[in-house]
């Protein structure tokens, strides 16, 4: 298998660098800086040390004895990214990119955020490495996620509400790109997922691949073999590509991405880009998008704010087209049921995003023989979602 | 290229030749198609030409205009609400071509074009009477699939150069460009600026060393005084957001077309005053 992305930043037809000319030199500068950094023993040592001492890696691979017994099928393991500092896998990416920003001498770090998880993970790194930090967040999300807004401010970041378009994640991304166009000389734009213009999808994938590399070592130590199925939720798809990537060459390992089906794929209120989208170009890359018949981007819905984006990372688009990975979709209601099930059987409160992966695992496990092994990427913890979950269950806090 | 089947080959180049002979910089107003309606856009094009526009950029509205400031974002939203889709815009251009030969450039983002189909878009745009395409998020590295059918249909692809573009890169971009080169005057998105960048004239002069193509300057130019300053050293002056704001202010008024025309006339006066007229030339 050839190494992807290619020199043009492509995964097959997907990826590329579709940005305004002002940003092109910055993307080349970033690519060069990253290629140097990844070969530099100092950079690698820093990344390893902070990953261990600050983030808390390796995260455990946990066997769900109760859930496995209840479902009566494949053995279910959870990769516990929810135990990372800041509560989700996002920090693997922000740590690596913040180290890169420091190396490049950039004094200011910016990011977009939807639910606020990536914003918190970015603000955290900006505090640690003493950079100025500005987070762009749709004004609707600023209202919905007051707690995370407060966390970011506490960490020293400026949170800028975005009032354009649908006032949510895609508009926050637009605004972050607009800001970068104006500040590109001293600002490091720290994208939150494995999407955007090349080299971002590659950088984010490489940094998140620590999830898959650890999983591989841990499952071999425990079961003396590779898993049969890996399940992860997908929107931009950084946690999924992180756990998939080290297994792509292992044809016997089924890779299953789970998108947000929202209120159902028969209507417009979902964010299942691969299941219901078509190929287009947005935010710097060619990929699957939710769009209308004129190529205008559609608004999306998911109960999980972190799955509420109308695109998907280009490597997932490629994995879908080549058939190497398969993609399923789970509704808001199914994700809520899975969240409750994991709480009750294992005492673990998953993030609503990760609950989509759990929901699909719950469907899939009973259809597989007991000797099969399934790993679910538990990408984040659910504390941030308690308000949403309470509302959904009709509880007033 | 001898495979051109455009019925109006080189309308943009011809316009720059005429202007150069008169020692005059071109005025290129930008308006978003469909802002506030396609009927108004048609009237605006004719009025702006009558008042001194030399070429006109028609914005193709997109839901996510990543390189635009607030004024053009709102203009795009109004255009979308008014149903300014690519097919509707091209139909309007076809009608316009019965009344004017002013060079017309489609200015927009790649996704609506990609979705329409590059081959089909270039054929339909050329047939309708479009002369050039400027796609903000399509740098030369990604442009092959549009540049090929564009050349085949005699459409110019206008590339952007930015203050961040190194000179060697500008040289490579200039080689694949046609019509004119568009120099982005600010490191930033579209929208009015209080003053022009101090090194603007020097930057444009430097670009002259890598290209013989006309160089237009845009982003941030919003007043006749600024247009005059830029016309002293550039071949064309693009004014966009200032017009979007005028149209927005007059959104529900009937004098919107006349107001925009007055503004364009003032811009063109300042541009003409910026350089001495060539001997024997009549404005």
PDB file of N, CA, C and O in Angstrom, chain A residues 8 10 16-22 24-25 28 164 170 174-175 177-178 181-182 184-185 278-283 286 289 291-297, chain B residues 61-68 73 80 85 87 110-112 114-115 136-142 145 160-166 169 173 184 187-189:
ATOM      1  N   UNK A   8       0.720  15.810  -2.855  1.00  0.00           N
ATOM      2  CA  UNK A   8      -0.266  16.887  -3.027  1.00  0.00           C
ATOM      3  C   UNK A   8      -1.285  16.893  -1.889  1.00  0.00           C
ATOM      4  O   UNK A   8      -2.282  17.613  -1.942  1.00  0.00           O
ATOM      5  N   UNK A  10      -3.125  14.306  -0.972  1.00  0.00           N
ATOM      6  CA  UNK A  10      -4.322  13.573  -1.394  1.00  0.00           C
ATOM      7  C   UNK A  10      -4.377  12.165  -0.842  1.00  0.00           C
ATOM      8  O   UNK A  10      -3.366  11.479  -0.764  1.00  0.00           O
ATOM      9  N   UNK A  16      -6.233  17.561  -0.313  1.00  0.00           N
ATOM     10  CA  UNK A  16      -5.798  18.729  -1.094  1.00  0.00           C
ATOM     11  C   UNK A  16      -5.665  19.978  -0.243  1.00  0.00           C
ATOM     12  O   UNK A  16      -5.734  19.921   0.989  1.00  0.00           O
ATOM     13  N   UNK A  17      -5.438  21.100  -0.949  1.00  0.00           N
ATOM     14  CA  UNK A  17      -5.246  22.379  -0.258  1.00  0.00           C
ATOM     15  C   UNK A  17      -6.115  23.432  -0.933  1.00  0.00           C
ATOM     16  O   UNK A  17      -5.629  24.183  -1.776  1.00  0.00           O
ATOM     17  N   UNK A  18      -7.377  23.471  -0.617  1.00  0.00           N
ATOM     18  CA  UNK A  18      -8.297  24.424  -1.238  1.00  0.00           C
ATOM     19  C   UNK A  18      -8.458  25.628  -0.314  1.00  0.00           C
ATOM     20  O   UNK A  18      -9.429  25.723   0.433  1.00  0.00           O
ATOM     21  N   UNK A  19      -7.479  26.512  -0.369  1.00  0.00           N
ATOM     22  CA  UNK A  19      -7.528  27.706   0.492  1.00  0.00           C
ATOM     23  C   UNK A  19      -7.165  28.940  -0.319  1.00  0.00           C
ATOM     24  O   UNK A  19      -6.609  28.841  -1.419  1.00  0.00           O
ATOM     25  N   UNK A  20      -7.460  30.110   0.252  1.00  0.00           N
ATOM     26  CA  UNK A  20      -7.084  31.375  -0.366  1.00  0.00           C
ATOM     27  C   UNK A  20      -5.559  31.461  -0.442  1.00  0.00           C
ATOM     28  O   UNK A  20      -4.852  30.933   0.421  1.00  0.00           O
ATOM     29  N   UNK A  21      -5.075  32.130  -1.478  1.00  0.00           N
ATOM     30  CA  UNK A  21      -3.636  32.230  -1.714  1.00  0.00           C
ATOM     31  C   UNK A  21      -2.867  32.708  -0.479  1.00  0.00           C
ATOM     32  O   UNK A  21      -1.756  32.231  -0.215  1.00  0.00           O
ATOM     33  N   UNK A  22      -3.453  33.620   0.280  1.00  0.00           N
ATOM     34  CA  UNK A  22      -2.777  34.156   1.466  1.00  0.00           C
ATOM     35  C   UNK A  22      -2.277  33.041   2.390  1.00  0.00           C
ATOM     36  O   UNK A  22      -1.246  33.182   3.037  1.00  0.00           O
ATOM     37  N   UNK A  24      -1.611  29.785   1.446  1.00  0.00           N
ATOM     38  CA  UNK A  24      -0.810  28.710   0.826  1.00  0.00           C
ATOM     39  C   UNK A  24       0.625  28.673   1.365  1.00  0.00           C
ATOM     40  O   UNK A  24       1.116  27.607   1.748  1.00  0.00           O
ATOM     41  N   UNK A  25       1.324  29.823   1.417  1.00  0.00           N
ATOM     42  CA  UNK A  25       2.695  29.758   1.939  1.00  0.00           C
ATOM     43  C   UNK A  25       2.739  29.247   3.380  1.00  0.00           C
ATOM     44  O   UNK A  25       3.669  28.530   3.762  1.00  0.00           O
ATOM     45  N   UNK A  28       2.636  25.473   3.387  1.00  0.00           N
ATOM     46  CA  UNK A  28       3.945  24.904   3.026  1.00  0.00           C
ATOM     47  C   UNK A  28       4.912  25.011   4.207  1.00  0.00           C
ATOM     48  O   UNK A  28       5.659  24.077   4.507  1.00  0.00           O
ATOM     49  N   UNK A 164     -22.164  34.538  12.373  1.00  0.00           N
ATOM     50  CA  UNK A 164     -22.499  34.364  10.959  1.00  0.00           C
ATOM     51  C   UNK A 164     -23.098  32.979  10.713  1.00  0.00           C
ATOM     52  O   UNK A 164     -22.936  32.070  11.524  1.00  0.00           O
ATOM     53  N   UNK A 170     -19.380  24.865  11.961  1.00  0.00           N
ATOM     54  CA  UNK A 170     -18.816  25.164  10.643  1.00  0.00           C
ATOM     55  C   UNK A 170     -18.542  26.664  10.503  1.00  0.00           C
ATOM     56  O   UNK A 170     -17.576  27.066   9.865  1.00  0.00           O
ATOM     57  N   UNK A 174     -15.122  28.716   9.759  1.00  0.00           N
ATOM     58  CA  UNK A 174     -14.980  29.814   8.792  1.00  0.00           C
ATOM     59  C   UNK A 174     -14.274  31.000   9.431  1.00  0.00           C
ATOM     60  O   UNK A 174     -13.364  31.592   8.852  1.00  0.00           O
ATOM     61  N   UNK A 175     -14.711  31.348  10.647  1.00  0.00           N
ATOM     62  CA  UNK A 175     -14.175  32.534  11.305  1.00  0.00           C
ATOM     63  C   UNK A 175     -12.720  32.325  11.712  1.00  0.00           C
ATOM     64  O   UNK A 175     -11.898  33.250  11.618  1.00  0.00           O
ATOM     65  N   UNK A 177     -10.617  30.504  10.095  1.00  0.00           N
ATOM     66  CA  UNK A 177      -9.841  30.631   8.849  1.00  0.00           C
ATOM     67  C   UNK A 177      -9.704  32.100   8.453  1.00  0.00           C
ATOM     68  O   UNK A 177      -8.643  32.543   8.019  1.00  0.00           O
ATOM     69  N   UNK A 178     -10.786  32.875   8.616  1.00  0.00           N
ATOM     70  CA  UNK A 178     -10.730  34.311   8.302  1.00  0.00           C
ATOM     71  C   UNK A 178      -9.696  34.998   9.191  1.00  0.00           C
ATOM     72  O   UNK A 178      -8.913  35.822   8.720  1.00  0.00           O
ATOM     73  N   UNK A 181      -6.234  34.135   7.978  1.00  0.00           N
ATOM     74  CA  UNK A 181      -5.863  34.872   6.770  1.00  0.00           C
ATOM     75  C   UNK A 181      -5.254  36.231   7.150  1.00  0.00           C
ATOM     76  O   UNK A 181      -4.337  36.718   6.505  1.00  0.00           O
ATOM     77  N   UNK A 182      -5.765  36.816   8.234  1.00  0.00           N
ATOM     78  CA  UNK A 182      -5.292  38.151   8.629  1.00  0.00           C
ATOM     79  C   UNK A 182      -4.087  38.112   9.569  1.00  0.00           C
ATOM     80  O   UNK A 182      -3.403  39.119   9.738  1.00  0.00           O
ATOM     81  N   UNK A 184      -1.690  35.375   9.786  1.00  0.00           N
ATOM     82  CA  UNK A 184      -0.934  34.158   9.473  1.00  0.00           C
ATOM     83  C   UNK A 184       0.548  34.229   9.852  1.00  0.00           C
ATOM     84  O   UNK A 184       1.171  33.223  10.139  1.00  0.00           O
ATOM     85  N   UNK A 185       1.101  35.420   9.919  1.00  0.00           N
ATOM     86  CA  UNK A 185       2.538  35.502  10.184  1.00  0.00           C
ATOM     87  C   UNK A 185       2.916  35.116  11.611  1.00  0.00           C
ATOM     88  O   UNK A 185       3.945  34.517  11.836  1.00  0.00           O
ATOM     89  N   UNK A 278     -22.379  13.906  -0.339  1.00  0.00           N
ATOM     90  CA  UNK A 278     -21.791  13.752  -1.666  1.00  0.00           C
ATOM     91  C   UNK A 278     -20.455  14.483  -1.681  1.00  0.00           C
ATOM     92  O   UNK A 278     -20.171  15.288  -0.790  1.00  0.00           O
ATOM     93  N   UNK A 279     -19.647  14.210  -2.698  1.00  0.00           N
ATOM     94  CA  UNK A 279     -18.293  14.764  -2.728  1.00  0.00           C
ATOM     95  C   UNK A 279     -18.333  16.263  -3.020  1.00  0.00           C
ATOM     96  O   UNK A 279     -19.111  16.715  -3.870  1.00  0.00           O
ATOM     97  N   UNK A 280     -17.522  17.013  -2.301  1.00  0.00           N
ATOM     98  CA  UNK A 280     -17.443  18.456  -2.529  1.00  0.00           C
ATOM     99  C   UNK A 280     -16.164  19.013  -1.917  1.00  0.00           C
ATOM    100  O   UNK A 280     -15.274  18.255  -1.514  1.00  0.00           O
ATOM    101  N   UNK A 281     -16.089  20.334  -1.855  1.00  0.00           N
ATOM    102  CA  UNK A 281     -14.892  21.012  -1.342  1.00  0.00           C
ATOM    103  C   UNK A 281     -15.312  22.046  -0.301  1.00  0.00           C
ATOM    104  O   UNK A 281     -16.114  22.932  -0.599  1.00  0.00           O
ATOM    105  N   UNK A 282     -14.801  21.890   0.916  1.00  0.00           N
ATOM    106  CA  UNK A 282     -15.099  22.851   1.981  1.00  0.00           C
ATOM    107  C   UNK A 282     -13.937  22.886   2.967  1.00  0.00           C
ATOM    108  O   UNK A 282     -13.327  21.857   3.247  1.00  0.00           O
ATOM    109  N   UNK A 283     -13.661  24.067   3.513  1.00  0.00           N
ATOM    110  CA  UNK A 283     -12.642  24.211   4.553  1.00  0.00           C
ATOM    111  C   UNK A 283     -11.322  23.567   4.158  1.00  0.00           C
ATOM    112  O   UNK A 283     -10.675  22.886   4.948  1.00  0.00           O
ATOM    113  N   UNK A 286     -11.154  18.347  -0.204  1.00  0.00           N
ATOM    114  CA  UNK A 286     -12.200  17.661  -0.949  1.00  0.00           C
ATOM    115  C   UNK A 286     -12.576  16.421  -0.165  1.00  0.00           C
ATOM    116  O   UNK A 286     -11.713  15.622   0.202  1.00  0.00           O
ATOM    117  N   UNK A 289     -19.538  15.770   1.882  1.00  0.00           N
ATOM    118  CA  UNK A 289     -20.179  16.896   2.563  1.00  0.00           C
ATOM    119  C   UNK A 289     -21.690  16.721   2.540  1.00  0.00           C
ATOM    120  O   UNK A 289     -22.236  16.115   1.607  1.00  0.00           O
ATOM    121  N   UNK A 291     -24.680  18.682   1.604  1.00  0.00           N
ATOM    122  CA  UNK A 291     -24.880  19.891   0.804  1.00  0.00           C
ATOM    123  C   UNK A 291     -26.140  19.739  -0.038  1.00  0.00           C
ATOM    124  O   UNK A 291     -26.637  18.629  -0.232  1.00  0.00           O
ATOM    125  N   UNK A 292     -26.627  20.876  -0.541  1.00  0.00           N
ATOM    126  CA  UNK A 292     -27.822  20.802  -1.376  1.00  0.00           C
ATOM    127  C   UNK A 292     -27.429  20.599  -2.837  1.00  0.00           C
ATOM    128  O   UNK A 292     -26.251  20.445  -3.164  1.00  0.00           O
ATOM    129  N   UNK A 293     -28.406  20.613  -3.705  1.00  0.00           N
ATOM    130  CA  UNK A 293     -28.154  20.279  -5.114  1.00  0.00           C
ATOM    131  C   UNK A 293     -27.357  21.363  -5.840  1.00  0.00           C
ATOM    132  O   UNK A 293     -26.924  21.173  -6.969  1.00  0.00           O
ATOM    133  N   UNK A 294     -27.144  22.521  -5.166  1.00  0.00           N
ATOM    134  CA  UNK A 294     -26.355  23.598  -5.763  1.00  0.00           C
ATOM    135  C   UNK A 294     -24.976  23.721  -5.106  1.00  0.00           C
ATOM    136  O   UNK A 294     -24.254  24.683  -5.365  1.00  0.00           O
ATOM    137  N   UNK A 295     -24.636  22.785  -4.227  1.00  0.00           N
ATOM    138  CA  UNK A 295     -23.328  22.858  -3.585  1.00  0.00           C
ATOM    139  C   UNK A 295     -23.267  23.857  -2.428  1.00  0.00           C
ATOM    140  O   UNK A 295     -22.191  24.296  -2.058  1.00  0.00           O
ATOM    141  N   UNK A 296     -24.438  24.213  -1.885  1.00  0.00           N
ATOM    142  CA  UNK A 296     -24.457  25.027  -0.671  1.00  0.00           C
ATOM    143  C   UNK A 296     -24.485  24.067   0.522  1.00  0.00           C
ATOM    144  O   UNK A 296     -25.175  23.048   0.485  1.00  0.00           O
ATOM    145  N   UNK A 297     -23.715  24.425   1.578  1.00  0.00           N
ATOM    146  CA  UNK A 297     -23.561  23.511   2.698  1.00  0.00           C
ATOM    147  C   UNK A 297     -24.830  23.510   3.559  1.00  0.00           C
ATOM    148  O   UNK A 297     -25.389  24.566   3.857  1.00  0.00           O
TER     149      UNK A 297
ATOM    150  N   UNK B  61     -22.871  33.661  -4.828  1.00  0.00           N
ATOM    151  CA  UNK B  61     -22.988  33.491  -3.383  1.00  0.00           C
ATOM    152  C   UNK B  61     -22.752  32.049  -2.940  1.00  0.00           C
ATOM    153  O   UNK B  61     -23.169  31.112  -3.607  1.00  0.00           O
ATOM    154  N   UNK B  62     -22.062  31.918  -1.798  1.00  0.00           N
ATOM    155  CA  UNK B  62     -21.773  30.611  -1.213  1.00  0.00           C
ATOM    156  C   UNK B  62     -22.110  30.663   0.275  1.00  0.00           C
ATOM    157  O   UNK B  62     -21.941  31.698   0.916  1.00  0.00           O
ATOM    158  N   UNK B  63     -22.569  29.536   0.787  1.00  0.00           N
ATOM    159  CA  UNK B  63     -22.989  29.473   2.198  1.00  0.00           C
ATOM    160  C   UNK B  63     -21.836  29.726   3.168  1.00  0.00           C
ATOM    161  O   UNK B  63     -22.064  30.135   4.299  1.00  0.00           O
ATOM    162  N   UNK B  64     -20.594  29.452   2.756  1.00  0.00           N
ATOM    163  CA  UNK B  64     -19.457  29.543   3.669  1.00  0.00           C
ATOM    164  C   UNK B  64     -18.298  30.340   3.066  1.00  0.00           C
ATOM    165  O   UNK B  64     -17.262  29.770   2.736  1.00  0.00           O
ATOM    166  N   UNK B  65     -18.484  31.663   2.932  1.00  0.00           N
ATOM    167  CA  UNK B  65     -17.467  32.485   2.253  1.00  0.00           C
ATOM    168  C   UNK B  65     -16.273  32.783   3.163  1.00  0.00           C
ATOM    169  O   UNK B  65     -16.206  33.803   3.816  1.00  0.00           O
ATOM    170  N   UNK B  66     -15.293  31.871   3.148  1.00  0.00           N
ATOM    171  CA  UNK B  66     -14.196  31.875   4.123  1.00  0.00           C
ATOM    172  C   UNK B  66     -13.217  33.028   3.981  1.00  0.00           C
ATOM    173  O   UNK B  66     -12.458  33.296   4.904  1.00  0.00           O
ATOM    174  N   UNK B  67     -13.179  33.674   2.818  1.00  0.00           N
ATOM    175  CA  UNK B  67     -12.209  34.766   2.646  1.00  0.00           C
ATOM    176  C   UNK B  67     -12.891  36.130   2.656  1.00  0.00           C
ATOM    177  O   UNK B  67     -12.287  37.133   2.295  1.00  0.00           O
ATOM    178  N   UNK B  68     -14.162  36.153   3.045  1.00  0.00           N
ATOM    179  CA  UNK B  68     -14.906  37.410   3.021  1.00  0.00           C
ATOM    180  C   UNK B  68     -15.175  37.948   4.415  1.00  0.00           C
ATOM    181  O   UNK B  68     -15.490  37.198   5.338  1.00  0.00           O
ATOM    182  N   UNK B  73     -20.131  38.819   3.384  1.00  0.00           N
ATOM    183  CA  UNK B  73     -20.858  37.651   3.924  1.00  0.00           C
ATOM    184  C   UNK B  73     -22.360  37.909   3.901  1.00  0.00           C
ATOM    185  O   UNK B  73     -23.150  37.059   3.490  1.00  0.00           O
ATOM    186  N   UNK B  80     -28.120  34.437  -1.784  1.00  0.00           N
ATOM    187  CA  UNK B  80     -28.643  33.067  -1.669  1.00  0.00           C
ATOM    188  C   UNK B  80     -30.145  33.083  -1.434  1.00  0.00           C
ATOM    189  O   UNK B  80     -30.891  32.322  -2.042  1.00  0.00           O
ATOM    190  N   UNK B  85     -28.577  31.126  -7.858  1.00  0.00           N
ATOM    191  CA  UNK B  85     -27.809  29.910  -8.105  1.00  0.00           C
ATOM    192  C   UNK B  85     -27.007  30.100  -9.388  1.00  0.00           C
ATOM    193  O   UNK B  85     -27.279  31.024 -10.164  1.00  0.00           O
ATOM    194  N   UNK B  87     -27.094  28.402 -12.230  1.00  0.00           N
ATOM    195  CA  UNK B  87     -27.940  28.432 -13.434  1.00  0.00           C
ATOM    196  C   UNK B  87     -28.699  29.757 -13.587  1.00  0.00           C
ATOM    197  O   UNK B  87     -28.801  30.298 -14.690  1.00  0.00           O
ATOM    198  N   UNK B 110     -15.161  27.408  -4.640  1.00  0.00           N
ATOM    199  CA  UNK B 110     -15.099  26.289  -5.566  1.00  0.00           C
ATOM    200  C   UNK B 110     -16.290  25.339  -5.484  1.00  0.00           C
ATOM    201  O   UNK B 110     -16.705  24.783  -6.496  1.00  0.00           O
ATOM    202  N   UNK B 111     -16.868  25.149  -4.292  1.00  0.00           N
ATOM    203  CA  UNK B 111     -17.844  24.059  -4.188  1.00  0.00           C
ATOM    204  C   UNK B 111     -19.046  24.160  -5.132  1.00  0.00           C
ATOM    205  O   UNK B 111     -19.398  23.175  -5.762  1.00  0.00           O
ATOM    206  N   UNK B 112     -19.661  25.327  -5.273  1.00  0.00           N
ATOM    207  CA  UNK B 112     -20.783  25.394  -6.226  1.00  0.00           C
ATOM    208  C   UNK B 112     -20.351  25.079  -7.664  1.00  0.00           C
ATOM    209  O   UNK B 112     -21.104  24.438  -8.419  1.00  0.00           O
ATOM    210  N   UNK B 114     -17.671  23.123  -8.510  1.00  0.00           N
ATOM    211  CA  UNK B 114     -17.358  21.693  -8.508  1.00  0.00           C
ATOM    212  C   UNK B 114     -18.648  20.886  -8.626  1.00  0.00           C
ATOM    213  O   UNK B 114     -18.723  19.901  -9.364  1.00  0.00           O
ATOM    214  N   UNK B 115     -19.663  21.327  -7.890  1.00  0.00           N
ATOM    215  CA  UNK B 115     -20.933  20.615  -7.882  1.00  0.00           C
ATOM    216  C   UNK B 115     -21.643  20.704  -9.233  1.00  0.00           C
ATOM    217  O   UNK B 115     -22.270  19.754  -9.678  1.00  0.00           O
ATOM    218  N   UNK B 136     -11.749  31.846  -5.295  1.00  0.00           N
ATOM    219  CA  UNK B 136     -10.909  32.257  -4.166  1.00  0.00           C
ATOM    220  C   UNK B 136     -10.161  31.092  -3.536  1.00  0.00           C
ATOM    221  O   UNK B 136      -8.991  31.198  -3.198  1.00  0.00           O
ATOM    222  N   UNK B 137     -10.849  29.958  -3.358  1.00  0.00           N
ATOM    223  CA  UNK B 137     -10.218  28.838  -2.653  1.00  0.00           C
ATOM    224  C   UNK B 137      -9.696  27.769  -3.618  1.00  0.00           C
ATOM    225  O   UNK B 137      -9.630  26.595  -3.279  1.00  0.00           O
ATOM    226  N   UNK B 138      -9.292  28.209  -4.807  1.00  0.00           N
ATOM    227  CA  UNK B 138      -8.730  27.274  -5.786  1.00  0.00           C
ATOM    228  C   UNK B 138      -7.357  27.781  -6.234  1.00  0.00           C
ATOM    229  O   UNK B 138      -7.232  28.411  -7.287  1.00  0.00           O
ATOM    230  N   UNK B 139      -6.339  27.509  -5.429  1.00  0.00           N
ATOM    231  CA  UNK B 139      -4.987  27.934  -5.827  1.00  0.00           C
ATOM    232  C   UNK B 139      -4.526  27.114  -7.038  1.00  0.00           C
ATOM    233  O   UNK B 139      -5.120  26.078  -7.339  1.00  0.00           O
ATOM    234  N   UNK B 140      -3.498  27.587  -7.752  1.00  0.00           N
ATOM    235  CA  UNK B 140      -3.082  26.917  -8.984  1.00  0.00           C
ATOM    236  C   UNK B 140      -2.808  25.423  -8.795  1.00  0.00           C
ATOM    237  O   UNK B 140      -3.072  24.633  -9.696  1.00  0.00           O
ATOM    238  N   UNK B 141      -2.321  25.040  -7.615  1.00  0.00           N
ATOM    239  CA  UNK B 141      -2.016  23.628  -7.353  1.00  0.00           C
ATOM    240  C   UNK B 141      -3.243  22.730  -7.522  1.00  0.00           C
ATOM    241  O   UNK B 141      -3.123  21.546  -7.792  1.00  0.00           O
ATOM    242  N   UNK B 142      -4.434  23.283  -7.295  1.00  0.00           N
ATOM    243  CA  UNK B 142      -5.657  22.477  -7.340  1.00  0.00           C
ATOM    244  C   UNK B 142      -6.513  22.781  -8.566  1.00  0.00           C
ATOM    245  O   UNK B 142      -7.595  22.220  -8.725  1.00  0.00           O
ATOM    246  N   UNK B 145      -8.334  20.876 -12.972  1.00  0.00           N
ATOM    247  CA  UNK B 145      -9.602  20.355 -13.504  1.00  0.00           C
ATOM    248  C   UNK B 145     -10.543  21.485 -13.945  1.00  0.00           C
ATOM    249  O   UNK B 145     -11.477  21.237 -14.708  1.00  0.00           O
ATOM    250  N   UNK B 160      -5.175  34.829  -7.615  1.00  0.00           N
ATOM    251  CA  UNK B 160      -4.854  35.794  -6.573  1.00  0.00           C
ATOM    252  C   UNK B 160      -3.373  35.681  -6.203  1.00  0.00           C
ATOM    253  O   UNK B 160      -2.819  34.586  -6.177  1.00  0.00           O
ATOM    254  N   UNK B 161      -2.769  36.815  -5.926  1.00  0.00           N
ATOM    255  CA  UNK B 161      -1.449  36.866  -5.303  1.00  0.00           C
ATOM    256  C   UNK B 161      -1.641  37.641  -4.003  1.00  0.00           C
ATOM    257  O   UNK B 161      -2.432  38.573  -3.958  1.00  0.00           O
ATOM    258  N   UNK B 162      -0.909  37.252  -2.960  1.00  0.00           N
ATOM    259  CA  UNK B 162      -1.111  37.877  -1.652  1.00  0.00           C
ATOM    260  C   UNK B 162       0.198  38.471  -1.158  1.00  0.00           C
ATOM    261  O   UNK B 162       1.255  38.136  -1.664  1.00  0.00           O
ATOM    262  N   UNK B 163       0.113  39.331  -0.136  1.00  0.00           N
ATOM    263  CA  UNK B 163       1.346  39.861   0.457  1.00  0.00           C
ATOM    264  C   UNK B 163       2.242  38.737   0.996  1.00  0.00           C
ATOM    265  O   UNK B 163       3.439  38.929   1.146  1.00  0.00           O
ATOM    266  N   UNK B 164       1.647  37.584   1.288  1.00  0.00           N
ATOM    267  CA  UNK B 164       2.432  36.471   1.821  1.00  0.00           C
ATOM    268  C   UNK B 164       3.042  35.604   0.712  1.00  0.00           C
ATOM    269  O   UNK B 164       3.801  34.686   1.002  1.00  0.00           O
ATOM    270  N   UNK B 165       2.671  35.865  -0.549  1.00  0.00           N
ATOM    271  CA  UNK B 165       3.169  35.034  -1.653  1.00  0.00           C
ATOM    272  C   UNK B 165       4.629  35.366  -1.946  1.00  0.00           C
ATOM    273  O   UNK B 165       4.942  36.513  -2.297  1.00  0.00           O
ATOM    274  N   UNK B 166       5.551  34.402  -1.824  1.00  0.00           N
ATOM    275  CA  UNK B 166       6.936  34.688  -2.185  1.00  0.00           C
ATOM    276  C   UNK B 166       7.054  34.974  -3.691  1.00  0.00           C
ATOM    277  O   UNK B 166       6.241  34.494  -4.487  1.00  0.00           O
ATOM    278  N   UNK B 169       7.079  32.070  -6.145  1.00  0.00           N
ATOM    279  CA  UNK B 169       5.748  31.479  -6.291  1.00  0.00           C
ATOM    280  C   UNK B 169       4.882  32.363  -7.197  1.00  0.00           C
ATOM    281  O   UNK B 169       4.148  31.861  -8.052  1.00  0.00           O
ATOM    282  N   UNK B 173       2.836  31.284 -10.526  1.00  0.00           N
ATOM    283  CA  UNK B 173       1.393  31.514 -10.669  1.00  0.00           C
ATOM    284  C   UNK B 173       1.125  32.347 -11.914  1.00  0.00           C
ATOM    285  O   UNK B 173       0.211  32.058 -12.686  1.00  0.00           O
ATOM    286  N   UNK B 184      -3.937  40.868  -3.799  1.00  0.00           N
ATOM    287  CA  UNK B 184      -4.707  41.113  -2.580  1.00  0.00           C
ATOM    288  C   UNK B 184      -3.931  42.125  -1.740  1.00  0.00           C
ATOM    289  O   UNK B 184      -2.823  41.844  -1.302  1.00  0.00           O
ATOM    290  N   UNK B 187      -3.143  41.538   4.076  1.00  0.00           N
ATOM    291  CA  UNK B 187      -3.128  40.196   4.650  1.00  0.00           C
ATOM    292  C   UNK B 187      -4.392  40.108   5.486  1.00  0.00           C
ATOM    293  O   UNK B 187      -4.410  40.463   6.655  1.00  0.00           O
ATOM    294  N   UNK B 188      -5.456  39.652   4.828  1.00  0.00           N
ATOM    295  CA  UNK B 188      -6.745  39.629   5.515  1.00  0.00           C
ATOM    296  C   UNK B 188      -7.880  39.340   4.551  1.00  0.00           C
ATOM    297  O   UNK B 188      -7.651  39.118   3.362  1.00  0.00           O
ATOM    298  N   UNK B 189      -9.103  39.360   5.075  1.00  0.00           N
ATOM    299  CA  UNK B 189     -10.280  39.067   4.269  1.00  0.00           C
ATOM    300  C   UNK B 189     -10.795  40.341   3.596  1.00  0.00           C
ATOM    301  O   UNK B 189     -10.275  41.440   3.844  1.00  0.00           O
TER     302      UNK B 189
END
